[in-house]
Coordinates of C-alpha atoms in Angstrom, one line a residue:
Chain A
M1 CA 6.1 15.0 -48.9
A2 CA 3.0 13.5 -47.2
E3 CA -0.5 14.5 -48.2
K4 CA -2.9 15.5 -45.5
R5 CA -6.7 15.4 -45.5
A6 CA -9.0 18.3 -45.1
L7 CA -12.7 19.0 -45.6
K8 CA -14.3 21.8 -47.6
M9 CA -18.0 22.2 -46.8
K10 CA -19.5 24.3 -49.5
P11 CA -18.4 25.5 -53.0
N12 CA -17.9 29.2 -52.0
D13 CA -15.8 28.3 -48.9
N14 CA -12.3 29.9 -48.9
T15 CA -11.2 27.8 -45.9
A16 CA -11.1 24.1 -45.2
T17 CA -10.9 22.2 -41.9
V18 CA -7.9 20.0 -41.7
L19 CA -8.6 16.4 -40.5
E20 CA -5.1 15.8 -39.2
E21 CA -2.3 18.0 -38.1
V22 CA -0.6 19.7 -41.1
L23 CA 3.1 20.8 -41.2
P24 CA 4.7 23.5 -43.3
G25 CA 5.3 22.4 -46.9
E26 CA 2.8 19.6 -46.8
D27 CA 0.2 19.2 -49.5
V28 CA -3.3 19.4 -48.2
I29 CA -6.1 17.6 -50.1
A30 CA -9.4 19.3 -49.3
R31 CA -12.4 17.2 -50.3
M32 CA -15.9 18.4 -51.0
G33 CA -18.0 15.4 -52.1
N34 CA -16.2 14.1 -55.2
E35 CA -14.3 17.3 -55.8
V36 CA -10.7 17.7 -54.6
F37 CA -8.8 21.0 -54.0
T38 CA -5.1 21.0 -53.3
V39 CA -3.2 23.6 -51.3
K40 CA 0.3 23.7 -49.9
A41 CA 0.5 24.5 -46.2
I42 CA 2.9 27.4 -45.4
E43 CA 2.7 26.9 -41.7
K44 CA 1.6 24.4 -39.1
V45 CA -2.2 23.9 -38.8
P46 CA -3.4 21.8 -35.8
F47 CA -6.1 19.1 -36.1
A48 CA -9.6 20.6 -36.9
F49 CA -8.2 24.1 -37.4
K50 CA -8.8 26.0 -40.7
I51 CA -6.4 26.5 -43.7
A52 CA -6.9 29.2 -46.3
L53 CA -7.7 27.8 -49.7
T54 CA -7.0 31.1 -51.5
D55 CA -5.4 34.4 -50.7
I56 CA -7.8 36.5 -48.7
P57 CA -7.2 40.3 -48.6
K58 CA -7.5 42.3 -45.4
G59 CA -11.2 43.1 -44.9
G60 CA -12.3 40.2 -47.2
M61 CA -15.0 37.9 -46.0
I62 CA -14.1 34.4 -44.8
Y63 CA -16.4 31.5 -45.6
K64 CA -17.0 28.1 -44.0
Y65 CA -20.3 26.1 -44.3
G66 CA -20.9 28.4 -47.3
E67 CA -21.5 31.2 -44.9
V68 CA -19.5 34.2 -43.5
I69 CA -17.7 33.3 -40.3
G70 CA -15.9 36.6 -40.1
R71 CA -13.6 39.0 -42.0
A72 CA -9.9 39.0 -42.5
S73 CA -8.2 41.3 -40.0
T74 CA -5.0 41.2 -42.1
D75 CA -3.9 39.8 -45.5
I76 CA -4.1 36.1 -45.4
K77 CA -1.9 34.0 -47.7
Q78 CA -3.1 30.8 -49.3
G79 CA -2.0 27.8 -47.2
S80 CA -1.8 29.6 -43.9
M81 CA -3.9 28.9 -40.8
V82 CA -7.0 31.0 -40.4
H83 CA -7.9 31.7 -36.7
V84 CA -8.4 34.5 -34.3
H85 CA -5.1 36.1 -35.2
N86 CA -6.2 36.9 -38.7
L87 CA -10.1 36.5 -38.6
E88 CA -12.4 38.7 -36.6
G89 CA -16.1 38.0 -36.0
T90 CA -18.6 40.6 -37.0
R91 CA -21.5 39.8 -34.7
G92 CA -22.4 40.9 -31.1
R93 CA -19.5 43.3 -31.1
G94 CA -20.3 45.4 -28.0
D95 CA -16.7 46.8 -28.3
L96 CA -17.7 48.4 -31.6
A97 CA -21.2 49.6 -30.7
P98 CA -21.7 53.3 -30.3
K99 CA -21.4 54.4 -26.7
G100 CA -24.8 54.8 -25.0
A101 CA -26.5 52.8 -27.8
Chain B
M1 CA -38.9 1.2 -33.1
S2 CA -39.4 0.8 -29.4
F3 CA -37.8 1.0 -25.9
L4 CA -38.7 -0.5 -22.6
G5 CA -40.3 2.2 -20.5
Y6 CA -42.6 2.9 -17.6
P7 CA -46.1 3.9 -18.9
R8 CA -47.6 6.9 -17.1
P9 CA -51.3 7.8 -16.6
D10 CA -51.0 10.8 -19.0
G11 CA -49.9 8.6 -21.9
S12 CA -46.2 9.4 -21.6
A13 CA -43.5 6.9 -20.7
G14 CA -40.6 7.2 -18.3
I15 CA -37.2 5.9 -19.0
R16 CA -36.3 6.1 -15.3
N17 CA -38.7 5.6 -12.3
E18 CA -37.8 8.1 -9.6
V19 CA -39.6 9.5 -6.6
L20 CA -39.0 13.3 -6.6
V21 CA -39.0 15.7 -3.7
L22 CA -39.4 19.4 -4.3
P23 CA -38.5 22.3 -4.0
P24 CA -34.8 22.1 -3.4
G25 CA -33.4 22.7 0.1
L26 CA -33.0 21.1 3.5
V27 CA -36.3 19.2 3.7
A28 CA -35.9 17.7 0.2
S29 CA -32.3 16.8 0.7
E30 CA -32.7 15.2 4.1
I31 CA -35.6 13.0 2.9
C32 CA -33.5 12.0 -0.1
H33 CA -30.5 11.2 2.1
F34 CA -32.7 8.9 4.1
V35 CA -34.7 7.1 1.5
P36 CA -33.0 5.3 -1.4
G37 CA -34.9 5.7 -4.7
T38 CA -35.7 9.4 -4.2
R39 CA -34.3 12.3 -6.0
T40 CA -34.2 16.1 -5.7
L41 CA -32.4 19.0 -7.2
E42 CA -29.6 21.1 -5.8
S43 CA -30.3 24.7 -6.5
A44 CA -30.4 28.0 -4.5
D45 CA -33.0 29.5 -6.9
S46 CA -35.9 29.6 -4.4
G47 CA -37.7 32.6 -5.9
S48 CA -37.1 34.9 -3.0
G49 CA -36.6 38.5 -4.1
R50 CA -37.3 37.5 -7.7
T51 CA -39.7 39.2 -10.2
A52 CA -43.0 37.6 -11.2
N53 CA -41.5 36.5 -14.5
D54 CA -38.6 34.8 -12.9
R55 CA -40.9 33.2 -10.3
E56 CA -43.0 31.9 -13.1
T57 CA -39.9 30.3 -14.6
I58 CA -39.0 28.6 -11.3
A59 CA -42.6 27.4 -11.0
R60 CA -42.4 26.0 -14.6
V61 CA -39.2 24.2 -13.7
L62 CA -40.6 22.6 -10.5
I63 CA -43.9 21.7 -12.1
G64 CA -42.2 20.4 -15.2
L65 CA -39.9 18.1 -13.2
G66 CA -42.9 16.8 -11.3
R67 CA -44.7 16.1 -14.5
N68 CA -41.6 14.7 -16.3
P69 CA -42.3 11.1 -17.4
N70 CA -39.2 9.9 -15.4
T71 CA -40.9 11.0 -12.2
A72 CA -43.0 8.1 -10.8
A73 CA -44.4 10.1 -7.8
C74 CA -43.7 13.4 -6.2
I75 CA -43.6 15.1 -2.8
V76 CA -43.9 18.9 -2.6
H77 CA -43.1 20.7 0.7
N78 CA -43.7 24.3 1.6
G79 CA -40.5 24.9 3.5
S80 CA -38.7 26.9 0.8
P81 CA -38.0 30.6 1.2
G82 CA -40.0 31.3 -2.0
A83 CA -43.0 29.2 -1.1
D84 CA -45.2 32.1 -0.1
Y85 CA -45.3 33.7 -3.5
P86 CA -48.5 33.0 -5.3
E87 CA -46.7 31.2 -8.2
L88 CA -44.7 29.0 -5.9
K89 CA -47.2 27.9 -3.3
A90 CA -47.0 24.2 -2.7
E91 CA -50.7 23.9 -3.3
V92 CA -50.3 25.3 -6.8
L93 CA -47.4 23.1 -7.6
V94 CA -49.2 20.0 -6.3
Q95 CA -52.3 20.8 -8.3
E96 CA -50.3 21.3 -11.6
I97 CA -48.2 18.2 -11.1
A98 CA -51.3 16.2 -10.3
R99 CA -52.6 16.9 -13.8
S100 CA -50.2 14.2 -14.9
G101 CA -52.3 11.7 -12.9
K102 CA -49.2 10.6 -10.9
P103 CA -49.2 10.3 -7.1
V104 CA -48.3 13.7 -5.6
E105 CA -48.4 14.7 -1.9
L106 CA -48.2 18.0 -0.2
L107 CA -45.9 18.1 2.9
D108 CA -47.0 21.0 5.1
I109 CA -44.2 21.9 7.5
A110 CA -46.2 24.0 9.9
K111 CA -49.0 21.4 10.1
E112 CA -46.5 18.7 11.0
G113 CA -45.1 20.9 13.8
G114 CA -41.9 22.1 12.2
T115 CA -39.0 20.9 10.1
L116 CA -38.0 17.8 12.0
D117 CA -41.5 16.6 12.4
A118 CA -42.1 17.3 8.7
L119 CA -39.0 15.2 7.9
K120 CA -40.4 12.3 9.8
M121 CA -43.7 12.5 7.8
G122 CA -41.8 13.1 4.5
I123 CA -39.7 10.1 5.0
K124 CA -42.8 8.0 5.7
I125 CA -44.5 9.2 2.5
A126 CA -41.3 8.8 0.4
R127 CA -40.8 5.2 1.6
A128 CA -44.3 4.3 0.6
M129 CA -43.9 6.0 -2.8
V130 CA -40.7 4.2 -3.5
V131 CA -42.3 0.9 -2.8
G132 CA -45.2 1.9 -5.0
A133 CA -42.9 3.0 -7.8
S134 CA -40.9 -0.2 -7.6
R135 CA -44.0 -2.3 -8.4
Q136 CA -44.1 -0.8 -11.9
R137 CA -42.5 -2.8 -14.7
R138 CA -41.0 -1.7 -18.0
V139 CA -43.0 -2.5 -21.0
P140 CA -42.4 -1.9 -24.8
C141 CA -43.1 1.7 -25.6
D142 CA -43.1 3.4 -29.0
D143 CA -40.1 5.6 -29.7
G144 CA -42.4 8.4 -30.6
L145 CA -43.0 8.8 -26.9
L146 CA -39.4 10.0 -26.4
A147 CA -38.4 13.6 -25.9
L148 CA -34.8 14.6 -26.1
G149 CA -32.8 17.8 -25.4
V150 CA -29.4 18.6 -26.7
K151 CA -26.5 21.0 -26.1
C152 CA -23.2 21.2 -27.9
G153 CA -20.3 22.3 -25.7
I154 CA -16.6 22.7 -25.4
S155 CA -17.3 22.9 -29.1
D156 CA -14.5 22.6 -31.6
P157 CA -14.6 22.0 -35.4
T158 CA -15.2 18.3 -34.9
S159 CA -18.6 19.3 -33.5
G160 CA -19.7 21.1 -36.7
I161 CA -18.4 18.6 -39.2
A162 CA -19.4 15.3 -37.5
G163 CA -20.7 15.4 -33.9
N164 CA -23.6 17.8 -34.4
P165 CA -24.6 16.3 -37.8
V166 CA -24.9 12.8 -36.2
V167 CA -27.1 14.3 -33.5
G168 CA -29.1 16.0 -36.2
Y169 CA -29.6 12.7 -38.0
V170 CA -31.0 11.3 -34.7
Y171 CA -33.3 14.3 -34.3
D172 CA -34.7 13.9 -37.8
K173 CA -35.3 10.2 -37.1
L174 CA -37.0 10.9 -33.8
V175 CA -39.2 13.6 -35.3
A176 CA -40.2 11.3 -38.1
A177 CA -41.1 8.6 -35.5
G178 CA -43.5 11.1 -33.9
G179 CA -41.2 12.1 -31.0
T180 CA -40.1 15.4 -29.6
A181 CA -36.7 17.0 -30.0
M182 CA -35.5 20.3 -28.5
F183 CA -32.4 22.5 -29.2
G184 CA -31.6 26.0 -28.1
E185 CA -28.6 28.1 -27.0
T186 CA -29.9 31.4 -28.3
T187 CA -26.5 33.2 -28.3
E188 CA -25.1 30.4 -30.5
I189 CA -27.7 31.1 -33.1
I190 CA -26.2 34.5 -33.8
G191 CA -24.6 34.3 -37.3
A192 CA -26.8 31.4 -38.3
E193 CA -30.3 32.8 -37.7
H194 CA -31.0 33.5 -41.4
I195 CA -30.6 29.7 -42.1
I196 CA -32.3 28.2 -39.1
S197 CA -35.3 30.5 -39.0
K198 CA -36.2 29.5 -42.6
R199 CA -37.2 26.1 -41.1
A200 CA -39.9 27.5 -38.9
V201 CA -43.4 26.1 -39.6
S202 CA -44.8 29.6 -39.9
P203 CA -43.7 33.3 -40.4
E204 CA -44.8 33.9 -36.8
V205 CA -42.5 31.2 -35.4
A206 CA -39.6 32.5 -37.6
A207 CA -40.2 36.0 -36.3
Q208 CA -40.2 34.7 -32.7
M209 CA -36.8 33.0 -33.3
L210 CA -35.3 36.1 -34.9
D211 CA -36.6 38.2 -32.1
C212 CA -35.0 36.0 -29.4
V213 CA -31.6 36.2 -31.3
A214 CA -32.0 40.0 -31.8
K215 CA -32.7 40.6 -28.1
I216 CA -29.6 38.6 -27.0
E217 CA -27.4 40.4 -29.6
E218 CA -28.7 43.7 -28.3
L219 CA -27.8 42.7 -24.7
A220 CA -24.3 41.7 -25.9
K221 CA -23.8 45.1 -27.6
A222 CA -25.2 47.0 -24.6
S223 CA -22.6 45.2 -22.4
G224 CA -19.9 47.1 -24.3
Q225 CA -17.9 43.9 -24.6
D226 CA -16.5 42.1 -27.6
I227 CA -18.6 39.0 -27.6
R228 CA -15.5 37.0 -28.5
T229 CA -14.2 37.6 -25.0
V230 CA -17.3 35.8 -23.7
N231 CA -18.5 33.4 -26.4
P232 CA -16.9 31.6 -28.2
V233 CA -15.5 30.5 -24.8
P234 CA -11.8 30.1 -24.4
S235 CA -11.9 26.4 -25.0
N236 CA -13.8 26.8 -28.3
I237 CA -11.0 29.1 -29.5
A238 CA -8.3 26.7 -28.2
G239 CA -10.0 24.0 -30.2
G240 CA -10.0 25.9 -33.5
I241 CA -13.3 27.9 -33.6
S242 CA -12.5 31.5 -34.5
S243 CA -15.7 33.4 -34.2
L244 CA -19.2 33.2 -32.7
E245 CA -20.6 33.0 -36.3
E246 CA -18.5 29.9 -37.0
K247 CA -19.6 28.3 -33.7
S248 CA -23.3 29.0 -34.5
L249 CA -23.0 27.7 -38.0
G250 CA -21.6 24.4 -36.6
A251 CA -24.1 24.4 -33.7
I252 CA -27.2 24.5 -35.8
H253 CA -26.3 21.1 -37.4
K254 CA -27.5 19.4 -34.2
A255 CA -31.0 20.5 -35.0
G256 CA -31.2 18.2 -38.0
S257 CA -33.5 19.3 -40.9
A258 CA -37.1 19.0 -39.6
P259 CA -39.4 22.0 -39.5
I260 CA -39.3 24.0 -36.3
Q261 CA -42.8 23.8 -34.6
G262 CA -42.4 26.6 -32.1
V263 CA -40.3 28.6 -29.7
L264 CA -40.4 27.6 -26.1
Q265 CA -39.4 29.5 -23.0
Y266 CA -37.0 27.9 -20.5
G267 CA -38.9 25.0 -18.9
E268 CA -42.0 25.4 -21.0
R269 CA -43.7 22.2 -22.2
P270 CA -44.2 21.9 -26.0
K271 CA -47.8 21.9 -27.2
G272 CA -47.2 19.1 -29.6
K273 CA -44.6 16.8 -31.1
G274 CA -41.7 17.6 -33.4
L275 CA -38.7 19.9 -33.3
Y276 CA -38.7 22.9 -31.0
F277 CA -36.3 25.8 -30.4
V278 CA -35.9 26.7 -26.7
D279 CA -34.8 30.3 -25.9
N280 CA -32.2 29.3 -23.3
W281 CA -28.7 29.8 -22.0
M282 CA -25.9 27.3 -23.0
T283 CA -24.4 26.5 -19.7
M284 CA -24.7 22.8 -18.6
T285 CA -25.9 23.5 -15.1
S286 CA -28.9 25.4 -16.6
I287 CA -29.9 24.2 -20.1
F288 CA -30.5 20.5 -19.2
L289 CA -32.6 21.3 -16.2
G290 CA -34.8 23.4 -18.6
Y291 CA -35.1 20.5 -21.1
A292 CA -36.1 18.2 -18.2
A293 CA -38.8 20.6 -17.1
S294 CA -40.0 20.8 -20.7
G295 CA -40.5 17.0 -20.6
A296 CA -37.3 15.5 -22.0
Q297 CA -36.6 12.1 -20.6
L298 CA -33.0 12.1 -21.8
V299 CA -30.5 14.9 -22.6
M300 CA -27.3 14.8 -24.6
F301 CA -24.1 16.8 -24.4
Q302 CA -22.4 16.8 -27.8
L303 CA -18.8 17.5 -26.7
G304 CA -16.0 18.9 -28.8
G305 CA -13.4 18.9 -26.1
G306 CA -10.3 19.7 -28.2
G307 CA -9.7 22.9 -26.3
L308 CA -9.8 21.3 -22.8
P309 CA -6.8 19.0 -22.6
N310 CA -6.9 18.3 -18.9
W311 CA -10.6 17.4 -18.6
T312 CA -11.0 13.7 -18.3
L313 CA -13.8 12.9 -15.8
L314 CA -17.1 14.2 -17.1
E315 CA -19.8 14.7 -14.5
G316 CA -23.5 14.6 -14.8
V317 CA -25.9 17.5 -14.7
P318 CA -28.5 18.7 -12.1
T319 CA -31.9 17.7 -13.6
G320 CA -33.4 15.8 -10.7
V321 CA -34.7 12.9 -12.8
V322 CA -33.2 13.0 -16.3
P323 CA -30.0 11.2 -17.3
L324 CA -27.3 12.8 -19.4
L325 CA -25.5 11.2 -22.4
W326 CA -22.1 12.4 -23.4
V327 CA -21.3 12.2 -27.1
T328 CA -18.2 13.3 -29.0
A329 CA -16.7 13.2 -32.5
N330 CA -13.2 14.2 -31.4
P331 CA -10.9 11.3 -31.3
V332 CA -8.5 13.0 -28.9
T333 CA -11.3 13.8 -26.5
Y334 CA -12.6 10.2 -26.7
A335 CA -9.2 8.7 -26.1
R336 CA -8.8 11.0 -23.0
S337 CA -12.2 10.4 -21.5
E338 CA -13.3 7.1 -22.8
D339 CA -14.7 6.0 -19.5
S340 CA -16.9 9.1 -19.3
I341 CA -18.2 9.2 -22.9
D342 CA -21.2 7.2 -23.9
F343 CA -20.9 7.5 -27.7
F344 CA -18.2 8.2 -30.2
S345 CA -18.9 9.5 -33.7
G346 CA -15.4 10.4 -34.7
T347 CA -15.7 7.4 -37.0
V348 CA -17.3 9.9 -39.4
I349 CA -14.1 12.0 -39.5
A350 CA -11.9 9.0 -40.0
G351 CA -14.1 8.0 -43.0
E352 CA -15.1 4.7 -41.3
E353 CA -18.8 5.5 -41.0
T354 CA -21.2 7.9 -42.7
I355 CA -23.2 10.4 -40.7
E356 CA -26.2 8.2 -41.4
Q357 CA -24.5 5.0 -40.1
A358 CA -23.2 6.8 -37.0
G359 CA -26.7 8.3 -36.5
E360 CA -28.4 4.9 -36.7
R361 CA -25.9 3.6 -34.1
L362 CA -26.6 6.6 -31.8
Y363 CA -30.4 6.1 -32.2
R364 CA -30.1 2.5 -31.1
H365 CA -27.8 3.5 -28.3
I366 CA -30.5 6.0 -27.1
L367 CA -33.2 3.3 -27.2
D368 CA -30.9 1.1 -25.1
I369 CA -30.4 3.8 -22.5
A370 CA -34.1 4.6 -22.6
S371 CA -34.7 0.9 -21.8
G372 CA -32.6 1.1 -18.6
T373 CA -28.9 0.9 -19.4
R374 CA -27.1 3.5 -17.4
T375 CA -25.2 6.4 -18.9
R376 CA -21.7 7.1 -17.7
P377 CA -22.7 10.2 -15.7
E378 CA -25.3 8.0 -13.9
T379 CA -22.3 6.3 -12.3
V380 CA -21.0 9.6 -10.8
R381 CA -23.0 11.0 -7.9
F382 CA -21.7 14.5 -8.1
T383 CA -23.3 17.3 -10.1
S384 CA -22.8 21.0 -9.7
P385 CA -25.9 22.9 -8.4
A386 CA -28.5 23.9 -10.9
Q387 CA -28.7 27.5 -12.2
M388 CA -32.2 28.2 -13.5
Y389 CA -32.3 30.6 -16.4
L390 CA -33.6 33.7 -14.6
R391 CA -33.3 36.8 -16.6
E392 CA -34.5 39.7 -14.5
P393 CA -33.0 41.9 -11.8
V394 CA -33.2 40.8 -8.2
F395 CA -34.6 43.0 -5.5

């Protein structure tokens, strides 16, 4: 099975950005400097989208650039795509603000 | 390093040499239709019915464009609906623009006997100004005289990992050379403000930055809307960006690593050299005009583009006198719009170049454009009308 390239930005990131389209079952090699992390994709991940490097439980924080980019809105399995269907942003949420605030 | 520019009396240097007619409207447009070598702005923001703060913003924009180094000479008429407000009187605009030492003339519509007679006089003045400007020659100028403004847009993950870092490298190099670099898009600092504000030169500047971000986030919350239905915009999400925080964390890479000297309002001129944060709105018909008014001779759009598969022809932006440079790191975007994009940094993603190598290449490209080479948008006449960043209610 082909190996696909991905980029991990910082040590505490639990996602990596895939540098080419990834298909289910393919091994993804995420590089961070000279370090290499391998994860098997369990679904298709389009170019430049994110893949989960670890399992992330619902409510768990999701990291890229070493920073929080949102929290898991559902349990996320290692090797799956991370996007708006399973990640929710936590900032500027007028929909969550108390009414009349 | 140096570029070939037009030296101005105030010590600045233009990378273009335009005769500018202001404010926008019929008089300016018709003079410009008649006289090649003249420029104006298309905008309906006259100031009429606007608060004093918003009128001051409009005045800053008009004065800033007149003072922009790319403007060789300027005509200001008083035939705009906002021209009777104290901030927007033609006499005031002329006086402020004249501080640059460049030729600037007031065209008084009433004194000329009405619009048509004023057009006749305006055309005469403009033709003489164009001849005068054409006598100027480009000479070698230090790159420290350059001021740039940048926006990242239709962002996708290629922006954060390659496109923006390459721009950031250029910003660091320009600042080190003594130049001026501006970035902004306050909404797209949300989620990254704790990182970027640490680079402020003083606690006061850091507090100002955090205050700008807090105010925008409060407005977002007060709107009752989930910010994700507004920003990230649909094309960001289609391209792979999942939240505003992720967008912001990628976006700040375009600001390089230099200390942030200050916070500017829309269209405000920086007090010194170096890197500045501008409290502005991201949209391309607004942000670049503001940078031009702040004195940028060249502006850059760092394009992701992955989420906009049908967009191929990239237009310019309404700045009056300042050219736009399109940059992308997304190979799909580049393949689709190669004839619209001025610079490709996707070589970094392919592993063919480092960020430093691509950044050096972009810096040389910028000097080339500053020396007179046209950008791709300069070969497309159309731009959408400008939207000045006016933040107060209308009455």
